[in-house]
Amino acid sequence: EILGVHIVGPHATELISEGALAMELEATAEDLAGAIRLHPSLSESQVEAARECLGRGVYVMR
């Protein structure tokens, strides 16, 4: 369950709507992790964050 979304930065207004929609639809991290986004794009970071929550992050150094 997604309990909240915090986005800070110059493009926050472009990104927060997706988080708000996910909360409204009661989406899970699994739902967001399976989303397809354009590359490269800012919205891709939300999918990556969801994947990292599930231990499946692509752009994380381990």
PDB file of C-alpha atoms in Angstrom:
ATOM      1  CA  GLU A   1       0.000   0.000   0.000  1.00  0.00           C
ATOM      2  CA  ILE A   2       1.285   3.444  -0.892  1.00  0.00           C
ATOM      3  CA  LEU A   3       0.765   5.651   2.151  1.00  0.00           C
ATOM      4  CA  GLY A   4       2.039   8.920   0.731  1.00  0.00           C
ATOM      5  CA  VAL A   5       4.211  10.595  -1.859  1.00  0.00           C
ATOM      6  CA  HIS A   6       6.800  13.336  -1.429  1.00  0.00           C
ATOM      7  CA  ILE A   7       8.423  14.942  -4.442  1.00  0.00           C
ATOM      8  CA  VAL A   8      10.708  17.956  -4.161  1.00  0.00           C
ATOM      9  CA  GLY A   9      12.356  19.745  -7.049  1.00  0.00           C
ATOM     10  CA  PRO A  10      11.841  21.827 -10.148  1.00  0.00           C
ATOM     11  CA  HIS A  11       9.576  19.274 -11.902  1.00  0.00           C
ATOM     12  CA  ALA A  12       7.612  18.132  -8.843  1.00  0.00           C
ATOM     13  CA  THR A  13       4.304  19.370 -10.234  1.00  0.00           C
ATOM     14  CA  GLU A  14       4.745  17.124 -13.273  1.00  0.00           C
ATOM     15  CA  LEU A  15       5.390  14.047 -11.144  1.00  0.00           C
ATOM     16  CA  ILE A  16       3.088  14.340  -8.135  1.00  0.00           C
ATOM     17  CA  SER A  17      -0.087  13.594 -10.096  1.00  0.00           C
ATOM     18  CA  GLU A  18       1.047  10.043 -10.792  1.00  0.00           C
ATOM     19  CA  GLY A  19       1.623   9.445  -7.088  1.00  0.00           C
ATOM     20  CA  ALA A  20      -1.761  10.925  -6.226  1.00  0.00           C
ATOM     21  CA  LEU A  21      -3.426   8.727  -8.849  1.00  0.00           C
ATOM     22  CA  ALA A  22      -1.680   5.634  -7.486  1.00  0.00           C
ATOM     23  CA  MET A  23      -2.989   6.434  -4.011  1.00  0.00           C
ATOM     24  CA  GLU A  24      -6.519   7.087  -5.297  1.00  0.00           C
ATOM     25  CA  LEU A  25      -6.525   3.755  -7.146  1.00  0.00           C
ATOM     26  CA  GLU A  26      -4.993   2.001  -4.108  1.00  0.00           C
ATOM     27  CA  ALA A  27      -2.113   0.798  -6.264  1.00  0.00           C
ATOM     28  CA  THR A  28       0.729  -1.161  -4.703  1.00  0.00           C
ATOM     29  CA  ALA A  29       4.476  -0.948  -5.265  1.00  0.00           C
ATOM     30  CA  GLU A  30       4.066  -4.084  -7.380  1.00  0.00           C
ATOM     31  CA  ASP A  31       1.548  -2.262  -9.596  1.00  0.00           C
ATOM     32  CA  LEU A  32       3.878   0.705 -10.080  1.00  0.00           C
ATOM     33  CA  ALA A  33       6.923  -1.507 -10.641  1.00  0.00           C
ATOM     34  CA  GLY A  34       5.155  -3.099 -13.602  1.00  0.00           C
ATOM     35  CA  ALA A  35       4.306   0.225 -15.221  1.00  0.00           C
ATOM     36  CA  ILE A  36       5.918   1.070 -18.538  1.00  0.00           C
ATOM     37  CA  ARG A  37       7.417   4.557 -18.896  1.00  0.00           C
ATOM     38  CA  LEU A  38       9.289   6.346 -21.629  1.00  0.00           C
ATOM     39  CA  HIS A  39      13.073   6.362 -21.329  1.00  0.00           C
ATOM     40  CA  PRO A  40      14.608   8.681 -20.461  1.00  0.00           C
ATOM     41  CA  SER A  41      11.936  10.526 -18.512  1.00  0.00           C
ATOM     42  CA  LEU A  42      11.353  11.898 -15.048  1.00  0.00           C
ATOM     43  CA  SER A  43       8.354   9.627 -14.446  1.00  0.00           C
ATOM     44  CA  GLU A  44      10.658   6.651 -14.897  1.00  0.00           C
ATOM     45  CA  SER A  45      12.097   7.476 -11.466  1.00  0.00           C
ATOM     46  CA  GLN A  46       8.800   6.561  -9.778  1.00  0.00           C
ATOM     47  CA  VAL A  47       8.811   3.121 -11.374  1.00  0.00           C
ATOM     48  CA  GLU A  48      12.420   2.663 -10.291  1.00  0.00           C
ATOM     49  CA  ALA A  49      11.561   3.679  -6.713  1.00  0.00           C
ATOM     50  CA  ALA A  50       8.770   1.082  -6.648  1.00  0.00           C
ATOM     51  CA  ARG A  51      11.134  -1.572  -8.008  1.00  0.00           C
ATOM     52  CA  GLU A  52      13.690  -0.690  -5.349  1.00  0.00           C
ATOM     53  CA  CYS A  53      11.009  -1.111  -2.640  1.00  0.00           C
ATOM     54  CA  LEU A  54      10.600  -4.649  -3.931  1.00  0.00           C
ATOM     55  CA  GLY A  55      14.366  -5.273  -4.109  1.00  0.00           C
ATOM     56  CA  ARG A  56      14.349  -5.216  -7.920  1.00  0.00           C
ATOM     57  CA  GLY A  57      15.865  -1.818  -8.654  1.00  0.00           C
ATOM     58  CA  VAL A  58      17.698  -1.573 -11.970  1.00  0.00           C
ATOM     59  CA  TYR A  59      19.746   1.584 -11.459  1.00  0.00           C
ATOM     60  CA  VAL A  60      21.043   0.847  -7.952  1.00  0.00           C
ATOM     61  CA  MET A  61      24.624  -0.062  -7.197  1.00  0.00           C
ATOM     62  CA  ARG A  62      24.797  -3.019  -4.829  1.00  0.00           C
TER      63      ARG A  62
END
